[in-house]
Amino acid sequence: DKEISHPKSKREVLGLLEREKIQLMDIDHFDGAHKWTNLTWWKQTDKPYVVQWKEYFEPYVVMPKEKTPKYNPRFVGRIRDKITHLMTVSATGFTFHLVPDAYTVHMPHADRGMQSWDKAGLYAKCAIALYDSYKAEIEQQYNVKFTNV
């Protein structure tokens, strides 16, 4: 197989998915990150649709800079930083609209050390404890409850 270039259209994305040349991000080891995209629906729709943010959901978002909550500085090193940010985005009342002809392709790249849980060790354990604490803070502050089901 030759290297796959970035697809230029949704039609190309659908073809690559059909031929199993690409897949939903992280679906092999952490399906919570993108399963709420509802890939089955995205493949067939031509209209935007709304999805509710669920715990661990990591959609790519576009939003006004002046309304974007800041990333929490307690989360560094690529573990739960985006999840906690999007949790805050959801808690503050934003809705997630998925656009039918928009997509992003994560191209493979070299491992940067802290990227995988199996290499993160004690740091990952601390990040999980910090995440649980932060989640409780956000749920209390905004009177919301997050689940991943």
mmCIF file of C-alpha atoms in Angstrom:
data_model
loop_
_atom_site.group_PDB
_atom_site.id
_atom_site.type_symbol
_atom_site.label_atom_id
_atom_site.label_comp_id
_atom_site.label_asym_id
_atom_site.label_seq_id
_atom_site.Cartn_x
_atom_site.Cartn_y
_atom_site.Cartn_z
ATOM 1 C CA ASP A 1 0.000 0.000 0.000
ATOM 2 C CA LYS A 2 1.222 3.451 -0.807
ATOM 3 C CA GLU A 3 1.030 6.161 1.829
ATOM 4 C CA ILE A 4 -2.426 7.702 2.142
ATOM 5 C CA SER A 5 -2.641 11.401 1.386
ATOM 6 C CA HIS A 6 -5.076 13.706 3.104
ATOM 7 C CA PRO A 7 -8.548 13.147 1.581
ATOM 8 C CA LYS A 8 -9.972 16.112 -0.317
ATOM 9 C CA SER A 9 -13.685 15.353 0.193
ATOM 10 C CA LYS A 10 -16.147 13.490 2.387
ATOM 11 C CA ARG A 11 -16.588 11.048 -0.514
ATOM 12 C CA GLU A 12 -12.867 10.214 -0.316
ATOM 13 C CA VAL A 13 -13.117 9.812 3.474
ATOM 14 C CA LEU A 14 -16.059 7.419 3.070
ATOM 15 C CA GLY A 15 -14.116 5.385 0.493
ATOM 16 C CA LEU A 16 -11.087 5.126 2.784
ATOM 17 C CA LEU A 17 -13.325 4.098 5.694
ATOM 18 C CA GLU A 18 -15.049 1.481 3.527
ATOM 19 C CA ARG A 19 -11.684 0.029 2.447
ATOM 20 C CA GLU A 20 -10.491 0.173 6.095
ATOM 21 C CA LYS A 21 -7.562 2.419 5.206
ATOM 22 C CA ILE A 22 -8.588 4.875 7.941
ATOM 23 C CA GLN A 23 -10.660 4.599 11.088
ATOM 24 C CA LEU A 24 -12.246 6.766 13.732
ATOM 25 C CA MET A 25 -9.539 8.261 15.965
ATOM 26 C CA ASP A 26 -8.587 6.110 18.973
ATOM 27 C CA ILE A 27 -11.357 3.579 18.302
ATOM 28 C CA ASP A 28 -8.993 0.636 18.938
ATOM 29 C CA HIS A 29 -7.995 1.599 22.470
ATOM 30 C CA PHE A 30 -10.243 4.419 23.692
ATOM 31 C CA ASP A 31 -13.573 4.572 21.904
ATOM 32 C CA GLY A 32 -15.000 7.206 24.283
ATOM 33 C CA ALA A 33 -12.911 9.903 22.654
ATOM 34 C CA HIS A 34 -14.845 9.992 19.388
ATOM 35 C CA LYS A 35 -17.680 7.451 19.420
ATOM 36 C CA TRP A 36 -20.219 10.175 20.276
ATOM 37 C CA THR A 37 -19.597 11.618 16.819
ATOM 38 C CA ASN A 38 -21.984 8.862 15.679
ATOM 39 C CA LEU A 39 -19.997 7.920 12.607
ATOM 40 C CA THR A 40 -22.895 5.895 11.157
ATOM 41 C CA TRP A 41 -25.071 9.011 11.100
ATOM 42 C CA TRP A 42 -22.251 11.297 9.895
ATOM 43 C CA LYS A 43 -21.638 9.012 6.904
ATOM 44 C CA GLN A 44 -25.191 9.365 5.626
ATOM 45 C CA THR A 45 -26.330 12.846 6.625
ATOM 46 C CA ASP A 46 -26.099 16.060 4.672
ATOM 47 C CA LYS A 47 -27.369 18.234 7.531
ATOM 48 C CA PRO A 48 -25.657 19.433 10.726
ATOM 49 C CA TYR A 49 -26.701 17.586 13.871
ATOM 50 C CA VAL A 50 -26.276 18.129 17.592
ATOM 51 C CA VAL A 51 -24.632 15.661 19.941
ATOM 52 C CA GLN A 52 -24.537 15.862 23.703
ATOM 53 C CA TRP A 53 -21.085 15.956 25.248
ATOM 54 C CA LYS A 54 -20.367 12.756 27.179
ATOM 55 C CA GLU A 55 -17.467 12.086 29.472
ATOM 56 C CA TYR A 56 -14.216 11.505 27.539
ATOM 57 C CA PHE A 57 -15.632 12.867 24.244
ATOM 58 C CA GLU A 58 -12.888 14.761 22.377
ATOM 59 C CA PRO A 59 -14.423 16.403 19.319
ATOM 60 C CA TYR A 60 -12.470 18.966 17.372
ATOM 61 C CA VAL A 61 -14.205 22.282 17.916
ATOM 62 C CA VAL A 62 -14.377 25.729 16.363
ATOM 63 C CA MET A 63 -15.677 28.472 18.628
ATOM 64 C CA PRO A 64 -15.270 32.198 19.215
ATOM 65 C CA LYS A 65 -11.957 32.879 20.930
ATOM 66 C CA GLU A 66 -13.458 35.426 23.330
ATOM 67 C CA LYS A 67 -16.014 32.870 24.569
ATOM 68 C CA THR A 68 -13.692 29.892 24.780
ATOM 69 C CA PRO A 69 -12.985 28.725 28.328
ATOM 70 C CA LYS A 70 -9.280 28.529 29.081
ATOM 71 C CA TYR A 71 -7.532 25.195 29.393
ATOM 72 C CA ASN A 72 -6.977 24.268 33.007
ATOM 73 C CA PRO A 73 -3.252 24.680 33.772
ATOM 74 C CA ARG A 74 -3.340 21.653 36.087
ATOM 75 C CA PHE A 75 -3.443 19.394 33.036
ATOM 76 C CA VAL A 76 -0.236 19.187 31.065
ATOM 77 C CA GLY A 77 1.524 16.487 29.109
ATOM 78 C CA ARG A 78 -1.385 15.376 26.943
ATOM 79 C CA ILE A 79 -3.298 13.398 29.558
ATOM 80 C CA ARG A 80 -6.924 14.501 29.999
ATOM 81 C CA ASP A 81 -6.166 18.109 29.036
ATOM 82 C CA LYS A 82 -8.548 18.206 26.071
ATOM 83 C CA ILE A 83 -11.213 16.172 27.888
ATOM 84 C CA THR A 84 -11.277 18.545 30.857
ATOM 85 C CA HIS A 85 -11.378 21.537 28.544
ATOM 86 C CA LEU A 86 -14.347 20.154 26.609
ATOM 87 C CA MET A 87 -16.044 19.197 29.870
ATOM 88 C CA THR A 88 -15.827 22.870 30.855
ATOM 89 C CA VAL A 89 -17.051 23.954 27.413
ATOM 90 C CA SER A 90 -20.103 21.716 27.817
ATOM 91 C CA ALA A 91 -20.747 22.735 31.441
ATOM 92 C CA THR A 92 -20.773 26.402 30.475
ATOM 93 C CA GLY A 93 -23.642 25.793 28.056
ATOM 94 C CA PHE A 94 -22.119 25.279 24.634
ATOM 95 C CA THR A 95 -23.704 22.705 22.343
ATOM 96 C CA PHE A 96 -21.797 20.522 19.914
ATOM 97 C CA HIS A 97 -22.985 20.748 16.305
ATOM 98 C CA LEU A 98 -21.441 18.230 13.947
ATOM 99 C CA VAL A 99 -21.069 19.389 10.382
ATOM 100 C CA PRO A 100 -21.727 16.748 7.706
ATOM 101 C CA ASP A 101 -19.003 17.718 5.241
ATOM 102 C CA ALA A 102 -16.303 18.614 7.751
ATOM 103 C CA TYR A 103 -13.669 16.181 8.898
ATOM 104 C CA THR A 104 -10.127 16.098 10.104
ATOM 105 C CA VAL A 105 -7.549 13.422 9.529
ATOM 106 C CA HIS A 106 -5.002 12.630 12.209
ATOM 107 C CA MET A 107 -1.899 11.536 10.364
ATOM 108 C CA PRO A 108 0.450 9.078 12.098
ATOM 109 C CA HIS A 109 3.506 10.629 13.701
ATOM 110 C CA ALA A 110 6.356 9.663 15.981
ATOM 111 C CA ASP A 111 5.540 8.897 19.614
ATOM 112 C CA ARG A 112 6.453 11.747 21.924
ATOM 113 C CA GLY A 113 6.819 9.718 25.097
ATOM 114 C CA MET A 114 3.885 10.902 27.208
ATOM 115 C CA GLN A 115 1.454 10.086 24.426
ATOM 116 C CA SER A 116 0.422 6.617 25.538
ATOM 117 C CA TRP A 117 -0.907 5.451 28.884
ATOM 118 C CA ASP A 118 1.464 2.502 29.043
ATOM 119 C CA LYS A 119 4.451 4.892 28.982
ATOM 120 C CA ALA A 120 3.003 7.497 31.335
ATOM 121 C CA GLY A 121 3.235 5.419 34.546
ATOM 122 C CA LEU A 122 2.922 7.415 37.761
ATOM 123 C CA TYR A 123 2.123 10.577 35.817
ATOM 124 C CA ALA A 124 -0.988 8.893 34.384
ATOM 125 C CA LYS A 125 -2.130 7.770 37.844
ATOM 126 C CA CYS A 126 -1.747 11.310 39.154
ATOM 127 C CA ALA A 127 -3.554 12.717 36.111
ATOM 128 C CA ILE A 128 -6.501 10.370 36.718
ATOM 129 C CA ALA A 129 -6.776 11.440 40.359
ATOM 130 C CA LEU A 130 -6.541 15.087 39.339
ATOM 131 C CA TYR A 131 -9.169 14.503 36.643
ATOM 132 C CA ASP A 132 -11.609 12.932 39.106
ATOM 133 C CA SER A 133 -11.170 15.910 41.425
ATOM 134 C CA TYR A 134 -11.613 18.419 38.601
ATOM 135 C CA LYS A 135 -14.715 16.626 37.312
ATOM 136 C CA ALA A 136 -16.300 16.850 40.777
ATOM 137 C CA GLU A 137 -15.460 20.580 40.924
ATOM 138 C CA ILE A 138 -17.057 21.272 37.530
ATOM 139 C CA GLU A 139 -20.136 19.190 38.305
ATOM 140 C CA GLN A 140 -20.642 21.097 41.546
ATOM 141 C CA GLN A 141 -19.835 24.535 40.125
ATOM 142 C CA TYR A 142 -22.219 24.225 37.147
ATOM 143 C CA ASN A 143 -24.756 21.817 38.693
ATOM 144 C CA VAL A 144 -24.238 19.203 35.978
ATOM 145 C CA LYS A 145 -23.531 15.478 35.973
ATOM 146 C CA PHE A 146 -21.295 13.875 33.344
ATOM 147 C CA THR A 147 -21.428 10.243 32.297
ATOM 148 C CA ASN A 148 -19.908 8.288 29.460
ATOM 149 C CA VAL A 149 -23.005 6.279 28.625
#
